[in-house]
GROMACS .gro file of C-alpha atoms in nm:
model
  376
    1MET     CA    1   1.547 -10.224  -7.314
    2ALA     CA    2   1.708  -9.913  -7.464
    3GLU     CA    3   1.687  -9.585  -7.274
    4THR     CA    4   1.396  -9.375  -7.399
    5PRO     CA    5   1.523  -9.086  -7.614
    6ILE     CA    6   1.367  -8.748  -7.535
    7ASN     CA    7   1.474  -8.426  -7.704
    8GLY     CA    8   1.343  -8.108  -7.856
    9VAL     CA    9   1.287  -7.747  -7.757
   10CYS     CA   10   1.147  -7.641  -7.420
   11PRO     CA   11   1.239  -7.304  -7.260
   12PRO     CA   12   1.279  -7.288  -6.879
   13ARG     CA   13   0.938  -7.124  -6.831
   14PHE     CA   14   0.786  -7.446  -6.964
   15ASP     CA   15   0.991  -7.686  -6.749
   16GLY     CA   16   0.662  -7.824  -6.619
   17VAL     CA   17   0.579  -7.939  -6.972
   18ARG     CA   18   0.908  -8.124  -6.999
   19ARG     CA   19   0.849  -8.289  -6.662
   20ALA     CA   20   0.498  -8.393  -6.766
   21PHE     CA   21   0.628  -8.527  -7.097
   22GLU     CA   22   0.900  -8.727  -6.924
   23ALA     CA   23   0.651  -8.857  -6.667
   24ASN     CA   24   0.427  -8.994  -6.941
   25PHE     CA   25   0.721  -9.209  -7.049
   26SER     CA   26   0.856  -9.302  -6.706
   27GLU     CA   27   0.508  -9.418  -6.600
   28GLY     CA   28   0.493  -9.652  -6.899
   29ARG     CA   29   0.214  -9.462  -7.078
   30GLU     CA   30   0.397  -9.393  -7.405
   31LEU     CA   31   0.575  -9.565  -7.690
   32GLY     CA   32   0.650  -9.255  -7.897
   33ALA     CA   33   0.503  -8.905  -7.873
   34ARG     CA   34   0.543  -8.540  -7.965
   35PHE     CA   35   0.395  -8.224  -7.812
   36SER     CA   36   0.412  -7.881  -7.970
   37LEU     CA   37   0.292  -7.545  -7.839
   38ALA     CA   38   0.274  -7.222  -8.037
   39ILE     CA   39   0.224  -6.863  -7.918
   40GLY     CA   40   0.127  -6.609  -8.183
   41GLY     CA   41   0.183  -6.876  -8.445
   42GLU     CA   42   0.543  -6.943  -8.342
   43ILE     CA   43   0.644  -7.280  -8.196
   44VAL     CA   44   0.787  -7.231  -7.847
   45VAL     CA   45   0.776  -7.590  -7.720
   46ASP     CA   46   0.846  -7.895  -7.933
   47LEU     CA   47   0.921  -8.213  -7.739
   48ILE     CA   48   0.986  -8.546  -7.909
   49GLY     CA   49   1.035  -8.875  -7.733
   50GLY     CA   50   1.029  -9.251  -7.753
   51TRP     CA   51   1.010  -9.485  -8.044
   52ALA     CA   52   0.843  -9.490  -8.383
   53ASP     CA   53   0.835  -9.870  -8.397
   54ARG     CA   54   0.705 -10.139  -8.163
   55ALA     CA   55   1.046 -10.306  -8.145
   56GLN     CA   56   1.193  -9.980  -8.006
   57THR     CA   57   1.477  -9.963  -8.257
   58LYS     CA   58   1.371  -9.648  -8.447
   59PRO     CA   59   1.352  -9.325  -8.245
   60PHE     CA   60   1.051  -9.100  -8.288
   61ALA     CA   61   1.202  -8.825  -8.503
   62GLU     CA   62   1.127  -8.478  -8.635
   63ASP     CA   63   0.997  -8.623  -8.962
   64THR     CA   64   0.794  -8.908  -8.804
   65LEU     CA   65   0.434  -8.902  -8.922
   66THR     CA   66   0.158  -9.023  -8.693
   67SER     CA   67  -0.196  -9.137  -8.765
   68VAL     CA   68  -0.415  -8.883  -8.585
   69PHE     CA   69  -0.753  -9.050  -8.649
   70SER     CA   70  -1.037  -8.808  -8.558
   71THR     CA   71  -0.805  -8.513  -8.506
   72THR     CA   72  -0.828  -8.516  -8.887
   73LYS     CA   73  -1.171  -8.357  -8.840
   74ALA     CA   74  -1.004  -8.034  -8.727
   75ILE     CA   75  -0.832  -8.012  -9.065
   76ALA     CA   76  -1.162  -8.086  -9.242
   77ALA     CA   77  -1.336  -7.811  -9.046
   78ILE     CA   78  -1.074  -7.558  -9.153
   79LEU     CA   79  -1.100  -7.667  -9.518
   80VAL     CA   80  -1.477  -7.609  -9.509
   81ALA     CA   81  -1.417  -7.273  -9.339
   82ARG     CA   82  -1.189  -7.179  -9.629
   83LEU     CA   83  -1.483  -7.218  -9.869
   84VAL     CA   84  -1.694  -6.999  -9.641
   85ASP     CA   85  -1.414  -6.743  -9.636
   86GLN     CA   86  -1.404  -6.745 -10.018
   87VAL     CA   87  -1.783  -6.688 -10.027
   88LYS     CA   88  -1.824  -7.016 -10.215
   89LEU     CA   89  -2.025  -7.170  -9.929
   90ALA     CA   90  -2.237  -7.051  -9.636
   91TYR     CA   91  -2.286  -7.241  -9.312
   92SER     CA   92  -2.657  -7.160  -9.339
   93GLN     CA   93  -2.691  -7.328  -9.680
   94ARG     CA   94  -2.884  -7.650  -9.712
   95VAL     CA   95  -2.663  -7.948  -9.791
   96ALA     CA   96  -2.916  -8.060 -10.052
   97ASP     CA   97  -2.869  -7.736 -10.246
   98LEU     CA   98  -2.515  -7.856 -10.316
   99TRP     CA   99  -2.580  -8.229 -10.311
  100PRO     CA  100  -2.940  -8.286 -10.431
  101GLU     CA  101  -2.946  -8.659 -10.356
  102PHE     CA  102  -2.891  -8.579  -9.989
  103ALA     CA  103  -3.248  -8.449  -9.961
  104ALA     CA  104  -3.386  -8.807  -9.957
  105ALA     CA  105  -3.559  -8.954  -9.652
  106GLY     CA  106  -3.642  -8.623  -9.487
  107LYS     CA  107  -3.296  -8.461  -9.496
  108GLY     CA  108  -3.375  -8.173  -9.730
  109ALA     CA  109  -3.363  -7.904  -9.462
  110ILE     CA  110  -3.029  -8.005  -9.307
  111THR     CA  111  -2.784  -7.716  -9.326
  112VAL     CA  112  -2.408  -7.721  -9.361
  113GLU     CA  113  -2.366  -7.592  -9.006
  114GLN     CA  114  -2.590  -7.872  -8.872
  115ALA     CA  115  -2.389  -8.132  -9.062
  116MET     CA  116  -2.063  -7.986  -8.930
  117ALA     CA  117  -2.202  -7.989  -8.574
  118HIS     CA  118  -2.288  -8.361  -8.592
  119GLN     CA  119  -2.661  -8.292  -8.603
  120ALA     CA  120  -2.749  -8.473  -8.927
  121GLY     CA  121  -2.851  -8.798  -8.755
  122LEU     CA  122  -2.621  -9.019  -8.967
  123PRO     CA  123  -2.361  -9.157  -8.723
  124GLY     CA  124  -2.322  -9.495  -8.894
  125PHE     CA  125  -2.497  -9.772  -9.086
  126ALA     CA  126  -2.735 -10.018  -8.923
  127GLU     CA  127  -2.754 -10.252  -9.222
  128LYS     CA  128  -2.477 -10.507  -9.255
  129MET     CA  129  -2.200 -10.412  -9.496
  130ASP     CA  130  -1.844 -10.504  -9.585
  131PRO     CA  131  -1.599 -10.288  -9.383
  132ALA     CA  132  -1.403 -10.249  -9.706
  133ASP     CA  133  -1.697 -10.054  -9.851
  134TRP     CA  134  -1.563  -9.747  -9.669
  135PHE     CA  135  -1.285  -9.731  -9.926
  136ASP     CA  136  -1.542  -9.664 -10.202
  137TRP     CA  137  -1.619  -9.292 -10.165
  138ASP     CA  138  -1.914  -9.277 -10.405
  139LEU     CA  139  -2.073  -9.589 -10.256
  140ILE     CA  140  -2.067  -9.450  -9.901
  141CYS     CA  141  -2.187  -9.105 -10.009
  142GLY     CA  142  -2.474  -9.271 -10.196
  143ARG     CA  143  -2.576  -9.465  -9.885
  144LEU     CA  144  -2.562  -9.154  -9.669
  145ALA     CA  145  -2.770  -8.958  -9.921
  146ALA     CA  146  -3.039  -9.228  -9.919
  147MET     CA  147  -3.035  -9.291  -9.543
  148ALA     CA  148  -3.304  -9.171  -9.305
  149PRO     CA  149  -3.168  -8.981  -9.002
  150MET     CA  150  -3.167  -9.159  -8.666
  151TRP     CA  151  -3.300  -8.847  -8.489
  152MET     CA  152  -3.460  -8.518  -8.582
  153PRO     CA  153  -3.180  -8.326  -8.756
  154GLY     CA  154  -3.084  -8.001  -8.595
  155VAL     CA  155  -3.248  -8.087  -8.262
  156HIS     CA  156  -2.975  -8.306  -8.112
  157SER     CA  157  -2.607  -8.372  -8.179
  158GLY     CA  158  -2.460  -8.718  -8.198
  159TYR     CA  159  -2.096  -8.769  -8.289
  160HIS     CA  160  -2.037  -8.905  -8.641
  161PRO     CA  161  -1.704  -9.090  -8.600
  162VAL     CA  162  -1.646  -9.185  -8.966
  163THR     CA  163  -1.946  -9.057  -9.164
  164PHE     CA  164  -1.859  -8.694  -9.078
  165GLY     CA  165  -1.568  -8.712  -9.321
  166TYR     CA  166  -1.786  -8.822  -9.610
  167ILE     CA  167  -2.053  -8.560  -9.542
  168ALA     CA  168  -1.804  -8.274  -9.498
  169GLY     CA  169  -1.583  -8.408  -9.776
  170GLU     CA  170  -1.868  -8.442 -10.026
  171ILE     CA  171  -1.995  -8.091  -9.943
  172PHE     CA  172  -1.641  -7.970 -10.011
  173ARG     CA  173  -1.609  -8.169 -10.335
  174ARG     CA  174  -1.944  -8.047 -10.468
  175VAL     CA  175  -1.832  -7.686 -10.419
  176ASP     CA  176  -1.459  -7.706 -10.495
  177GLY     CA  177  -1.432  -8.003 -10.731
  178ARG     CA  178  -1.140  -8.159 -10.543
  179THR     CA  179  -1.109  -8.400 -10.253
  180MET     CA  180  -1.013  -8.249  -9.921
  181GLY     CA  181  -0.681  -8.433  -9.943
  182GLU     CA  182  -0.598  -8.270 -10.277
  183ALA     CA  183  -0.697  -7.925 -10.153
  184LEU     CA  184  -0.498  -7.969  -9.832
  185ARG     CA  185  -0.181  -8.050 -10.025
  186THR     CA  186  -0.222  -7.777 -10.286
  187ASP     CA  187  -0.363  -7.489 -10.083
  188ILE     CA  188  -0.225  -7.531  -9.731
  189ALA     CA  189   0.034  -7.802  -9.668
  190GLY     CA  190   0.248  -7.719  -9.971
  191PRO     CA  191   0.237  -7.336  -9.963
  192PHE     CA  192   0.278  -7.315  -9.585
  193GLY     CA  193   0.526  -7.600  -9.550
  194LEU     CA  194   0.309  -7.809  -9.317
  195ASP     CA  195   0.355  -8.184  -9.283
  196LEU     CA  196  -0.020  -8.259  -9.300
  197TRP     CA  197  -0.185  -8.526  -9.511
  198ILE     CA  198  -0.529  -8.670  -9.580
  199GLY     CA  199  -0.451  -8.955  -9.814
  200LEU     CA  200  -0.082  -9.035  -9.771
  201PRO     CA  201   0.128  -9.104 -10.088
  202ASP     CA  202   0.325  -9.427 -10.086
  203ALA     CA  203   0.654  -9.234 -10.085
  204GLU     CA  204   0.573  -9.106  -9.733
  205HIS     CA  205   0.472  -9.437  -9.572
  206ALA     CA  206   0.821  -9.521  -9.446
  207ARG     CA  207   0.802  -9.218  -9.213
  208CYS     CA  208   0.490  -9.343  -9.034
  209ALA     CA  209   0.505  -9.456  -8.674
  210ASP     CA  210   0.372  -9.798  -8.581
  211VAL     CA  211   0.047  -9.777  -8.385
  212ARG     CA  212   0.000  -9.981  -8.069
  213ARG     CA  213  -0.372 -10.035  -8.019
  214PRO     CA  214  -0.543  -9.957  -7.687
  215PRO     CA  215  -0.559 -10.223  -7.416
  216ALA     CA  216  -0.940 -10.208  -7.385
  217LEU     CA  217  -1.251 -10.074  -7.552
  218PRO     CA  218  -1.362  -9.724  -7.454
  219ASP     CA  219  -1.647  -9.685  -7.210
  220LEU     CA  220  -1.950  -9.573  -7.410
  221GLY     CA  221  -2.200  -9.603  -7.127
  222GLU     CA  222  -2.541  -9.745  -7.215
  223ILE     CA  223  -2.535  -9.909  -7.558
  224THR     CA  224  -2.802  -9.730  -7.758
  225PRO     CA  225  -2.881  -9.786  -8.128
  226GLU     CA  226  -2.693  -9.467  -8.212
  227ARG     CA  227  -2.381  -9.579  -8.024
  228ARG     CA  228  -2.402  -9.926  -8.174
  229VAL     CA  229  -2.398  -9.810  -8.535
  230ALA     CA  230  -2.132  -9.547  -8.464
  231PHE     CA  231  -1.884  -9.776  -8.289
  232LEU     CA  232  -1.989 -10.134  -8.224
  233THR     CA  233  -2.087 -10.308  -8.547
  234PRO     CA  234  -1.818 -10.509  -8.728
  235TRP     CA  235  -1.844 -10.255  -9.011
  236ALA     CA  236  -1.845  -9.937  -8.798
  237SER     CA  237  -1.506  -9.830  -8.935
  238PRO     CA  238  -1.297  -9.901  -9.246
  239GLY     CA  239  -1.143 -10.248  -9.253
  240GLY     CA  240  -1.059 -10.547  -9.463
  241ARG     CA  241  -0.780 -10.370  -9.647
  242SER     CA  242  -0.406 -10.338  -9.594
  243LEU     CA  243  -0.241 -10.075  -9.378
  244ALA     CA  244  -0.099  -9.917  -9.693
  245GLU     CA  245  -0.451  -9.879  -9.836
  246TRP     CA  246  -0.568  -9.721  -9.510
  247ARG     CA  247  -0.287  -9.467  -9.530
  248ARG     CA  248  -0.366  -9.389  -9.896
  249ALA     CA  249  -0.737  -9.342  -9.830
  250SER     CA  250  -0.859  -8.982  -9.832
  251ILE     CA  251  -1.121  -9.005  -9.556
  252PRO     CA  252  -1.124  -8.664  -9.386
  253SER     CA  253  -1.265  -8.792  -9.059
  254VAL     CA  254  -1.008  -9.057  -8.972
  255THR     CA  255  -0.710  -9.107  -9.206
  256GLY     CA  256  -0.508  -8.791  -9.142
  257HIS     CA  257  -0.134  -8.814  -9.083
  258ALA     CA  258   0.061  -8.528  -8.930
  259THR     CA  259   0.340  -8.403  -8.711
  260ALA     CA  260   0.257  -8.211  -8.395
  261PRO     CA  261   0.418  -7.882  -8.512
  262ALA     CA  262   0.219  -7.891  -8.836
  263LEU     CA  263  -0.107  -7.928  -8.645
  264ALA     CA  264  -0.005  -7.659  -8.395
  265HIS     CA  265   0.076  -7.420  -8.681
  266LEU     CA  266  -0.254  -7.491  -8.858
  267MET     CA  267  -0.456  -7.440  -8.540
  268GLY     CA  268  -0.252  -7.125  -8.482
  269ALA     CA  269  -0.448  -6.967  -8.766
  270VAL     CA  270  -0.766  -7.022  -8.564
  271ALA     CA  271  -0.597  -6.881  -8.252
  272ASN     CA  272  -0.464  -6.572  -8.428
  273GLY     CA  273  -0.744  -6.427  -8.636
  274GLY     CA  274  -0.683  -6.642  -8.943
  275ILE     CA  275  -0.313  -6.564  -8.989
  276LEU     CA  276  -0.075  -6.852  -9.067
  277GLY     CA  277   0.292  -6.789  -9.125
  278GLY     CA  278   0.232  -6.417  -9.165
  279ARG     CA  279  -0.027  -6.476  -9.436
  280ARG     CA  280  -0.404  -6.488  -9.428
  281LEU     CA  281  -0.555  -6.835  -9.426
  282LEU     CA  282  -0.898  -6.722  -9.302
  283GLY     CA  283  -1.055  -6.387  -9.234
  284PRO     CA  284  -1.126  -6.298  -8.871
  285GLU     CA  285  -1.500  -6.304  -8.937
  286THR     CA  286  -1.470  -6.658  -9.073
  287VAL     CA  287  -1.272  -6.766  -8.767
  288ALA     CA  288  -1.551  -6.624  -8.551
  289ALA     CA  289  -1.808  -6.822  -8.751
  290LEU     CA  290  -1.599  -7.140  -8.731
  291ILE     CA  291  -1.573  -7.134  -8.353
  292ALA     CA  292  -1.919  -6.994  -8.272
  293PRO     CA  293  -2.143  -7.238  -8.078
  294ARG     CA  294  -2.368  -7.438  -8.311
  295SER     CA  295  -2.500  -7.690  -8.061
  296HIS     CA  296  -2.478  -7.771  -7.692
  297GLY     CA  297  -2.620  -8.062  -7.497
  298ALA     CA  298  -2.603  -8.431  -7.418
  299ASP     CA  299  -2.447  -8.609  -7.714
  300LEU     CA  300  -2.645  -8.905  -7.847
  301VAL     CA  301  -2.332  -9.103  -7.937
  302LEU     CA  302  -2.057  -8.998  -7.697
  303PRO     CA  303  -2.144  -9.018  -7.325
  304TYR     CA  304  -2.077  -8.650  -7.264
  305THR     CA  305  -2.239  -8.309  -7.275
  306LEU     CA  306  -2.067  -8.137  -7.567
  307SER     CA  307  -2.063  -7.801  -7.739
  308TRP     CA  308  -1.980  -7.792  -8.110
  309GLY     CA  309  -1.864  -7.517  -8.340
  310ALA     CA  310  -1.864  -7.579  -8.715
  311GLY     CA  311  -1.672  -7.906  -8.691
  312LEU     CA  312  -1.458  -7.825  -8.388
  313LEU     CA  313  -1.527  -7.912  -8.025
  314ARG     CA  314  -1.574  -7.613  -7.798
  315ASN     CA  315  -1.386  -7.625  -7.470
  316GLU     CA  316  -1.668  -7.481  -7.259
  317SER     CA  317  -1.819  -7.820  -7.182
  318LEU     CA  318  -1.536  -8.050  -7.075
  319ARG     CA  319  -1.232  -7.816  -7.056
  320LEU     CA  320  -1.020  -8.067  -7.247
  321TYR     CA  321  -0.780  -7.807  -7.385
  322GLY     CA  322  -0.682  -7.589  -7.091
  323PRO     CA  323  -0.890  -7.332  -6.902
  324GLY     CA  324  -1.020  -7.116  -7.188
  325ARG     CA  325  -1.393  -7.118  -7.249
  326GLU     CA  326  -1.345  -7.008  -7.611
  327THR     CA  327  -1.070  -7.260  -7.684
  328ILE     CA  328  -1.163  -7.501  -7.960
  329GLY     CA  329  -1.010  -7.822  -8.091
  330HIS     CA  330  -1.051  -8.189  -8.170
  331SER     CA  331  -0.924  -8.518  -8.032
  332GLY     CA  332  -0.853  -8.848  -8.206
  333TRP     CA  333  -0.901  -9.212  -8.114
  334GLY     CA  334  -0.628  -9.319  -7.876
  335GLY     CA  335  -0.515  -8.978  -7.760
  336SER     CA  336  -0.406  -8.728  -8.025
  337CYS     CA  337  -0.543  -8.374  -8.018
  338ALA     CA  338  -0.504  -8.025  -8.161
  339PHE     CA  339  -0.640  -7.703  -8.012
  340ALA     CA  340  -0.658  -7.327  -8.057
  341ASP     CA  341  -0.710  -7.060  -7.789
  342PRO     CA  342  -0.810  -6.732  -7.958
  343GLU     CA  343  -0.820  -6.547  -7.625
  344ARG     CA  344  -0.447  -6.603  -7.570
  345GLY     CA  345  -0.322  -6.658  -7.926
  346VAL     CA  346  -0.208  -7.006  -7.823
  347SER     CA  347  -0.232  -7.333  -8.016
  348GLY     CA  348  -0.091  -7.678  -7.971
  349ALA     CA  349  -0.098  -8.044  -8.064
  350TYR     CA  350  -0.015  -8.382  -7.918
  351VAL     CA  351   0.048  -8.694  -8.127
  352MET     CA  352   0.148  -9.039  -8.014
  353ASN     CA  353   0.157  -9.399  -8.132
  354ARG     CA  354   0.050  -9.583  -7.817
  355GLN     CA  355  -0.326  -9.550  -7.795
  356SER     CA  356  -0.523  -9.526  -7.473
  357ALA     CA  357  -0.883  -9.636  -7.425
  358ASP     CA  358  -1.003  -9.280  -7.359
  359LEU     CA  359  -1.270  -9.158  -7.600
  360ILE     CA  360  -1.158  -8.797  -7.559
  361GLY     CA  361  -0.953  -8.609  -7.301
  362ASP     CA  362  -0.655  -8.844  -7.291
  363ALA     CA  363  -0.478  -8.800  -6.956
  364ARG     CA  364  -0.135  -8.768  -7.116
  365ALA     CA  365  -0.242  -8.479  -7.336
  366ARG     CA  366  -0.433  -8.307  -7.058
  367ARG     CA  367  -0.134  -8.302  -6.823
  368LEU     CA  368   0.083  -8.155  -7.100
  369ILE     CA  369  -0.171  -7.887  -7.186
  370ASP     CA  370  -0.230  -7.802  -6.819
  371ALA     CA  371   0.146  -7.770  -6.766
  372ALA     CA  372   0.173  -7.549  -7.075
  373TYR     CA  373  -0.087  -7.308  -6.938
  374GLU     CA  374   0.098  -7.293  -6.607
  375GLY     CA  375   0.397  -7.164  -6.801
  376LEU     CA  376   0.210  -6.899  -6.995
   0.00000   0.00000   0.00000
């Protein structure tokens, strides 16, 4: 087997990060990975290692794109926050005021902030469906609009693994007129030079890392109806289509592709009062609204006590992203994550292509983040 290539930027004060990164590989936990840390919006650590392909012939490179699964939700949350910042949307608005069909089956009072905090009661579909139906945006949005919530909206939170993207994305489309993927390319990724995608064009597919699936299913605890529809039905997530179609799909809960520096830069705007690359992405008051606690308690889908902002996971419950109580972020299936610490002006991201069975709080990412904070 070829020696694992590891390179990148890591100043001496962050030697612990390099050691943690190397240990993840030497212990056989990685195939390919990248970790980036930014202070004040500037990348100070950017480590790249391993292989982009399962055969270990193609090194993980600076332009390698990785599927980040639910870390995509962090991008979606920022896109919604942009509409709030532009006074085109308010978190306190009712979803049905924008999307009238959504009022069906007792959902008329659900607000945007409740939907963004996973409180809408729509974590998945109980009725049998073709997994390929997820690739039909209007079909899924129509089913969600007609569906009765599985719990009293606004009272409890229950993670919406895939449906979150359709709810947030349709709210966005009803206000803006574009998909989140289109807006991301035009308003953020292009102007700020960030390698971020929701709905990946065919011309970019050759840069994508192979994904090695996890060795086991995650531990969900007791299998409740809410957990079953969210994760355990044969149609709980998009399927039945080719990998190329998955990459093309603009589903802003699960189909994001990114590099770690691009995610770290984007989250740097949340960590630094809305400033990205010296320009305003969000106003400081919008950042405060984005990260403010919207819900806290035992999640009805994930087996954890969680605290949600407006689409981002607050660190106060599980301390996934370092020690900061006000730090906020999101993790993706298999291990990826992105975070922002507004108390220290720090942001970061971890991407990889060998998935673990951890639901959130992947051990590889946590040791990197902990080591980064030791160097601060």
